[in-house]
Short mmCIF file of C-alpha atoms and ligand atoms in Angstrom, two decimals:
data_model
loop_
_atom_site.label_atom_id
_atom_site.label_comp_id
_atom_site.label_asym_id
_atom_site.label_seq_id
_atom_site.Cartn_x
_atom_site.Cartn_y
_atom_site.Cartn_z
CA MET K 1 -19.42 91.55 -21.99
CA MET K 2 -22.53 92.30 -23.99
CA TYR K 3 -22.37 91.23 -27.62
CA PRO K 4 -21.30 93.13 -29.68
CA PHE K 5 -19.65 95.63 -27.38
CA GLN K 6 -16.63 96.27 -29.53
CA ARG K 7 -17.33 96.91 -33.17
CA ASN K 8 -14.16 97.40 -35.19
CA ARG K 9 -16.24 98.61 -38.10
CA ARG K 10 -16.77 101.96 -36.28
CA LEU K 11 -13.27 102.87 -37.40
CA ARG K 12 -14.04 101.96 -41.01
CA GLY K 13 -17.40 103.60 -41.49
CA SER K 14 -16.41 106.66 -43.53
CA ALA K 15 -13.50 107.94 -45.57
CA THR K 16 -12.88 110.53 -42.87
CA ILE K 17 -12.51 108.14 -39.97
CA ARG K 18 -10.45 105.80 -42.14
CA SER K 19 -8.09 108.65 -42.94
CA LEU K 20 -7.76 109.49 -39.24
CA VAL K 21 -6.81 105.99 -38.16
CA ARG K 22 -4.69 105.08 -41.19
CA GLU K 23 -1.28 103.80 -40.08
CA THR K 24 0.63 104.02 -43.34
CA SER K 25 0.57 106.68 -46.04
CA LEU K 26 2.60 107.31 -49.17
CA SER K 27 4.19 110.61 -50.18
CA PRO K 28 6.58 111.79 -52.90
CA ASP K 29 9.28 111.77 -50.20
CA ASP K 30 9.17 107.97 -50.18
CA PHE K 31 10.44 107.35 -53.68
CA LEU K 32 13.69 106.76 -55.50
CA VAL K 33 13.17 106.89 -59.26
CA PRO K 34 15.26 104.45 -61.32
CA LEU K 35 16.34 105.92 -64.67
CA PHE K 36 17.97 104.19 -67.64
CA VAL K 37 20.44 106.26 -69.64
CA VAL K 38 21.66 105.59 -73.21
CA GLU K 39 24.14 107.22 -75.55
CA GLY K 40 22.85 109.49 -78.30
CA LYS K 41 20.59 112.49 -78.66
CA GLY K 42 16.84 112.89 -78.63
CA ILE K 43 16.38 109.27 -77.63
CA LYS K 44 13.43 108.12 -75.55
CA GLU K 45 13.08 104.42 -76.35
CA GLY K 46 10.38 102.27 -74.94
CA ILE K 47 11.37 99.02 -73.22
CA PRO K 48 8.98 96.31 -74.46
CA SER K 49 8.91 94.34 -71.22
CA MET K 50 8.42 97.54 -69.18
CA PRO K 51 5.48 99.37 -70.78
CA GLY K 52 5.56 103.09 -70.04
CA TYR K 53 9.26 103.05 -69.13
CA PHE K 54 12.06 104.42 -71.31
CA ARG K 55 15.76 104.58 -71.95
CA LEU K 56 16.81 108.22 -72.15
CA SER K 57 19.69 110.01 -73.84
CA LEU K 58 21.35 112.77 -71.82
CA ASP K 59 19.17 115.57 -73.24
CA GLU K 60 16.01 113.58 -72.47
CA LEU K 61 17.43 112.76 -69.03
CA GLU K 62 17.64 116.47 -68.34
CA LYS K 63 13.99 116.95 -69.29
CA GLU K 64 12.94 114.01 -67.17
CA ALA K 65 14.93 115.14 -64.13
CA LYS K 66 13.26 118.57 -64.26
CA ASN K 67 9.90 116.94 -64.70
CA LEU K 68 10.45 114.67 -61.69
CA TRP K 69 11.63 117.57 -59.58
CA ASN K 70 8.49 119.54 -60.45
CA MET K 71 6.38 116.55 -59.42
CA GLY K 72 8.05 116.48 -56.01
CA LEU K 73 10.25 113.48 -56.75
CA LYS K 74 13.64 114.29 -55.33
CA ALA K 75 15.88 111.26 -55.75
CA VAL K 76 17.00 109.32 -58.81
CA LEU K 77 18.85 106.04 -59.12
CA LEU K 78 20.87 106.04 -62.34
CA PHE K 79 21.66 103.03 -64.55
CA VAL K 80 23.44 103.10 -67.90
CA LYS K 81 23.13 100.96 -71.00
CA VAL K 82 26.66 100.54 -72.27
CA PRO K 83 27.35 100.04 -76.00
CA GLU K 84 28.65 96.57 -76.82
CA ASN K 85 32.02 97.86 -78.04
CA LEU K 86 32.78 99.40 -74.64
CA LYS K 87 32.09 96.21 -72.69
CA ASP K 88 34.96 94.01 -71.49
CA ASN K 89 35.83 91.71 -68.60
CA SER K 90 37.59 94.35 -66.51
CA GLY K 91 35.13 97.21 -66.04
CA LYS K 92 37.51 99.70 -67.64
CA GLU K 93 34.69 101.84 -69.02
CA ALA K 94 33.03 101.96 -65.59
CA ILE K 95 35.81 104.24 -64.33
CA ASN K 96 36.04 106.45 -67.41
CA PRO K 97 35.65 110.02 -66.08
CA ASN K 98 33.82 110.86 -69.32
CA GLY K 99 31.75 107.69 -69.38
CA LEU K 100 28.00 107.76 -69.79
CA MET K 101 27.30 107.38 -66.06
CA GLN K 102 29.68 110.16 -65.13
CA LEU K 103 28.09 112.45 -67.76
CA ALA K 104 24.61 111.51 -66.59
CA ILE K 105 25.45 112.41 -62.99
CA LYS K 106 26.76 115.81 -64.10
CA LYS K 107 23.72 116.38 -66.31
CA VAL K 108 21.25 115.83 -63.49
CA LYS K 109 23.29 117.86 -61.00
CA ASP K 110 23.60 120.74 -63.51
CA CYS K 111 19.89 121.00 -64.19
CA CYS K 112 18.57 120.06 -60.73
CA PRO K 113 21.28 120.76 -58.16
CA ASP K 114 19.14 119.63 -55.23
CA MET K 115 18.06 116.36 -56.82
CA LEU K 116 19.63 113.51 -54.85
CA VAL K 117 21.66 111.48 -57.32
CA MET K 118 22.27 107.84 -56.49
CA THR K 119 24.26 105.66 -58.86
CA ASP K 120 24.35 101.96 -59.57
CA VAL K 121 27.72 100.43 -58.80
CA ALA K 122 28.15 96.99 -60.39
CA LEU K 123 29.95 95.69 -63.44
CA ASP K 124 27.09 93.94 -65.26
CA PRO K 125 26.21 96.75 -67.70
CA TYR K 126 29.93 96.92 -68.58
CA SER K 127 30.58 93.18 -68.70
CA VAL K 128 30.84 91.21 -71.93
CA TYR K 129 29.59 88.28 -69.86
CA GLY K 130 26.69 90.06 -68.17
CA HIS K 131 28.05 89.45 -64.69
CA ASP K 132 28.43 91.84 -61.79
CA GLY K 133 32.10 91.05 -61.50
CA ILE K 134 35.19 89.90 -63.34
CA VAL K 135 34.79 86.36 -64.68
CA GLU K 136 37.65 83.86 -64.63
CA ASN K 137 37.52 80.09 -65.14
CA GLY K 138 33.79 79.96 -64.63
CA ARG K 139 33.91 81.99 -61.42
CA ILE K 140 33.12 85.56 -60.50
CA LEU K 141 36.23 86.95 -58.79
CA ASN K 142 35.46 88.72 -55.54
CA ASP K 143 38.41 90.81 -54.40
CA GLU K 144 39.53 91.86 -57.88
CA THR K 145 35.97 93.01 -58.59
CA VAL K 146 35.74 94.93 -55.33
CA GLU K 147 38.81 96.95 -56.29
CA VAL K 148 37.11 98.11 -59.47
CA LEU K 149 33.87 98.85 -57.60
CA ALA K 150 35.79 101.08 -55.20
CA GLU K 151 37.37 103.00 -58.09
CA MET K 152 34.01 103.22 -59.80
CA SER K 153 32.44 104.65 -56.64
CA VAL K 154 35.16 107.30 -56.37
CA SER K 155 34.62 108.19 -60.01
CA HIS K 156 30.86 108.61 -59.48
CA ALA K 157 31.44 110.69 -56.37
CA ILE K 158 33.89 112.96 -58.19
CA ALA K 159 31.29 113.44 -60.95
CA GLY K 160 28.85 114.59 -58.27
CA ALA K 161 26.91 111.54 -57.06
CA ASP K 162 25.41 112.00 -53.59
CA PHE K 163 25.16 108.28 -52.90
CA VAL K 164 26.73 105.28 -54.58
CA ALA K 165 24.58 102.17 -54.59
CA PRO K 166 26.54 98.93 -54.93
CA SER K 167 24.17 96.27 -56.31
CA ASP K 168 26.75 93.56 -56.94
CA MET K 169 26.76 91.42 -53.75
CA MET K 170 30.54 90.90 -53.63
CA ASP K 171 31.84 90.33 -50.09
CA GLY K 172 33.55 93.23 -48.35
CA ARG K 173 32.74 95.84 -50.94
CA ILE K 174 31.15 98.34 -48.59
CA LEU K 175 34.30 98.60 -46.49
CA MET K 176 36.54 98.96 -49.54
CA ILE K 177 34.27 101.58 -51.09
CA ARG K 178 34.05 103.55 -47.82
CA GLU K 179 37.84 103.46 -47.44
CA ALA K 180 38.38 104.57 -51.03
CA LEU K 181 35.95 107.47 -50.66
CA GLU K 182 37.56 108.60 -47.41
CA GLU K 183 41.05 108.41 -48.90
CA GLU K 184 39.95 110.77 -51.66
CA GLY K 185 38.37 113.15 -49.16
CA LEU K 186 34.89 112.28 -50.42
CA THR K 187 33.61 112.07 -46.89
CA GLN K 188 30.11 113.33 -47.68
CA THR K 189 29.31 110.73 -50.32
CA GLY K 190 26.92 108.15 -48.89
CA ILE K 191 26.60 104.45 -49.56
CA MET K 192 23.26 102.76 -50.12
CA SER K 193 24.06 99.09 -50.02
CA TYR K 194 21.97 96.45 -51.72
CA SER K 195 22.50 94.32 -48.62
CA ALA K 196 19.91 91.59 -49.07
CA LYS K 197 19.74 91.20 -52.81
CA TYR K 198 18.29 87.90 -53.88
CA ALA K 199 19.04 85.79 -56.95
CA SER K 200 15.55 86.54 -58.21
CA ALA K 201 13.75 85.66 -61.42
CA PHE K 202 12.08 89.08 -61.28
CA TYR K 203 15.00 90.96 -62.86
CA GLY K 204 14.29 89.90 -66.45
CA PRO K 205 12.82 93.15 -67.80
CA PHE K 206 15.66 95.18 -66.26
CA ARG K 207 18.20 92.99 -68.06
CA ASP K 208 16.26 93.66 -71.28
CA ALA K 209 16.42 97.38 -70.57
CA LEU K 210 20.20 97.38 -70.16
CA ASP K 211 21.01 94.38 -72.33
CA SER K 212 22.88 93.02 -69.32
CA ALA K 213 21.75 89.40 -68.90
CA PRO K 214 24.44 86.75 -68.26
CA VAL K 215 25.52 85.42 -71.64
CA ASN K 216 25.12 81.83 -72.66
CA LYS K 217 28.71 80.67 -73.09
CA ALA K 218 30.77 77.79 -71.84
CA HIS K 219 32.72 78.75 -68.68
CA VAL K 220 30.33 81.60 -67.91
CA PRO K 221 27.88 80.95 -65.07
CA LYS K 222 24.33 81.13 -66.43
CA ASP K 223 22.95 82.81 -63.32
CA LYS K 224 24.03 84.98 -60.40
CA LYS K 225 23.43 82.42 -57.65
CA SER K 226 27.08 82.34 -56.58
CA TYR K 227 26.83 85.92 -55.34
CA GLN K 228 23.18 86.97 -54.99
CA MET K 229 21.23 85.44 -52.09
CA ASP K 230 19.15 82.28 -52.14
CA PRO K 231 15.44 83.26 -52.01
CA ALA K 232 14.96 80.54 -49.38
CA ASN K 233 17.09 82.34 -46.79
CA ARG K 234 16.04 84.72 -44.08
CA LEU K 235 18.70 84.72 -41.34
CA GLU K 236 21.37 85.28 -43.94
CA ALA K 237 19.74 88.61 -44.83
CA LEU K 238 20.30 89.83 -41.29
CA ARG K 239 23.91 88.72 -41.41
CA GLU K 240 24.43 90.66 -44.65
CA VAL K 241 22.77 93.74 -43.20
CA HIS K 242 24.82 93.71 -39.99
CA MET K 243 28.05 93.34 -41.93
CA ASP K 244 27.20 96.15 -44.34
CA ILE K 245 26.34 98.50 -41.50
CA GLU K 246 29.59 97.63 -39.75
CA GLU K 247 31.48 98.24 -43.00
CA GLY K 248 29.95 101.70 -43.37
CA ALA K 249 26.63 101.54 -45.23
CA ASP K 250 24.42 104.60 -44.62
CA ILE K 251 21.29 103.06 -46.13
CA ILE K 252 20.58 99.37 -46.57
CA MET K 253 18.32 97.76 -49.14
CA VAL K 254 16.20 94.69 -49.68
CA LYS K 255 15.49 93.59 -53.23
CA PRO K 256 13.09 92.55 -54.74
CA GLY K 257 10.07 93.96 -52.88
CA LEU K 258 6.81 92.10 -52.61
CA CYS K 259 8.10 88.55 -52.24
CA TYR K 260 10.52 89.67 -49.53
CA LEU K 261 8.42 91.73 -47.14
CA ASP K 262 9.09 89.31 -44.28
CA ILE K 263 12.78 90.13 -44.72
CA VAL K 264 11.97 93.84 -44.72
CA ARG K 265 10.11 93.51 -41.42
CA ASP K 266 12.86 91.39 -39.85
CA ILE K 267 15.45 94.01 -40.73
CA ARG K 268 13.28 96.94 -39.67
CA ASN K 269 12.83 95.31 -36.26
CA GLU K 270 16.51 94.61 -35.86
CA VAL K 271 18.48 97.69 -36.96
CA ASP K 272 18.01 101.45 -36.91
CA VAL K 273 19.59 102.35 -40.25
CA PRO K 274 17.29 103.71 -43.01
CA LEU K 275 15.93 100.90 -45.12
CA ALA K 276 15.18 101.02 -48.83
CA VAL K 277 13.17 98.46 -50.76
CA TYR K 278 13.52 97.96 -54.52
CA GLN K 279 10.27 97.05 -56.21
CA VAL K 280 11.92 95.53 -59.26
CA SER K 281 11.25 95.41 -62.98
CA GLY K 282 9.43 92.06 -62.93
CA GLU K 283 7.01 93.35 -60.32
CA TYR K 284 6.30 96.34 -62.55
CA ALA K 285 5.94 94.19 -65.66
CA MET K 286 3.51 91.77 -63.98
CA LEU K 287 1.04 94.50 -63.10
CA LYS K 288 1.33 96.27 -66.46
CA ALA K 289 0.69 92.97 -68.25
CA ALA K 290 -2.33 92.10 -66.12
CA VAL K 291 -3.73 95.58 -66.70
CA GLU K 292 -3.23 95.25 -70.46
CA LYS K 293 -5.29 92.06 -70.29
CA GLY K 294 -7.96 93.88 -68.35
CA TRP K 295 -7.49 91.55 -65.40
CA LEU K 296 -6.39 94.00 -62.70
CA GLU K 297 -7.09 97.64 -61.88
CA HIS K 298 -3.82 99.51 -62.27
CA ASP K 299 -3.98 102.32 -59.75
CA ALA K 300 -5.61 100.39 -56.94
CA VAL K 301 -3.24 97.42 -57.19
CA MET K 302 -0.21 99.69 -57.51
CA LEU K 303 -1.11 101.69 -54.39
CA GLU K 304 -1.90 98.54 -52.45
CA GLN K 305 1.50 97.09 -53.31
CA LEU K 306 3.42 100.27 -52.50
CA THR K 307 1.52 100.68 -49.23
CA ALA K 308 2.34 97.08 -48.30
CA ILE K 309 6.04 97.71 -48.92
CA LYS K 310 5.97 100.77 -46.70
CA ARG K 311 3.88 99.04 -44.02
CA ALA K 312 6.43 96.21 -43.93
CA GLY K 313 9.03 98.76 -42.86
CA ALA K 314 10.52 100.47 -45.92
CA ASN K 315 11.67 104.04 -45.35
CA MET K 316 12.03 104.55 -49.08
CA ILE K 317 11.01 102.64 -52.18
CA ALA K 318 12.83 102.45 -55.48
CA SER K 319 9.96 101.98 -57.92
CA TYR K 320 9.18 102.29 -61.61
CA PHE K 321 5.71 103.32 -60.44
CA ALA K 322 6.98 106.45 -58.65
CA LYS K 323 5.51 108.89 -61.17
CA ASP K 324 2.23 107.02 -61.51
CA ALA K 325 1.90 106.94 -57.74
CA VAL K 326 2.78 110.57 -57.16
CA ARG K 327 0.26 111.70 -59.79
CA LEU K 328 -2.44 109.94 -57.80
CA LEU K 329 -1.27 111.27 -54.47
CA GLY K 330 -1.99 114.74 -55.88
C1 PBG U 1 22.54 94.44 -61.40
C2 PBG U 1 21.21 94.96 -61.10
C3 PBG U 1 20.02 94.30 -61.39
C4 PBG U 1 18.98 95.12 -60.98
C5 PBG U 1 19.54 96.27 -60.44
N1 PBG U 1 20.93 96.16 -60.51
C6 PBG U 1 19.79 93.01 -62.08
C7 PBG U 1 20.58 91.86 -61.69
O1 PBG U 1 21.05 91.73 -60.57
O2 PBG U 1 20.76 91.02 -62.57
C8 PBG U 1 17.54 94.75 -61.15
C9 PBG U 1 16.54 95.81 -61.00
C10 PBG U 1 15.21 95.45 -61.54
O3 PBG U 1 14.91 94.30 -61.93
O4 PBG U 1 14.38 96.36 -61.58
N2 PBG U 1 23.60 94.96 -60.73
#
């Protein structure tokens, strides 16, 4: 063969040819938008460790939902910041039909009926100890917690949630939630399971946003390593995914994003269920901080990261950058 017979640069020579051979592209359809809801009125509070991101009261949530819808963003993932006086060790407030989450679901559905509403199902925002389950004698109880998560899911579905999204990592919760929904006739409510959720150090800013970090008390585990996955493990992610699918998950998720793209690809190659990736708060904060320092270019780095997540095999991405990205996609 004469040198150089094949020149790969022919396919990179102009923006036009690059656009024709591009394998991965982003669109508004790819995104789930996480939203933080607080009690009160007229509140849009900045979160210091998440520049450009806000906690919203219900009236501001309505404005934001309409705004997102007009931008072509069609799915939200709701989280609530629960006042201290409503927190306990049982998750009682989580199943209050007039609780903040339930009101937030109704608010979004009222103003944007076609917006897909997904809801966080886990006890940490409701827990005096900042854990995703009921704490007893220094342990996070599994089966007792799962019962509350199932009730919580039913309560969200009754309020109008399209999908419940359990982020707690208790064993067996997908099956119990599916059974509870079916028993109530809520057959159309989907489950997006955080299947491979790692005990990551990237969740810090999110815990600031919701004031939900594990508390520093004797007999309360300081971290979530007894239920979230060890970042060193890969095969275990597949085991979690297979079990969740068997138990009835409609969508599975890997979280966090960038550090776990090998896991995303493994799962994408192995199962045919839609796969979501959560690009988490710490990933957002890192880029915002570097940009503030003038060390990285915001838009280019953001798009590169989101493209990498999609290229790895994500069918949808939960990202705090969703609006920034969609503005650029034009
Ligand atoms: C807890 C939950 C967390 C996140 C989503 N749900 C934090 C945690 O597990 O401690 C993190 C999301 C983010 O960092 O953006 N159920």
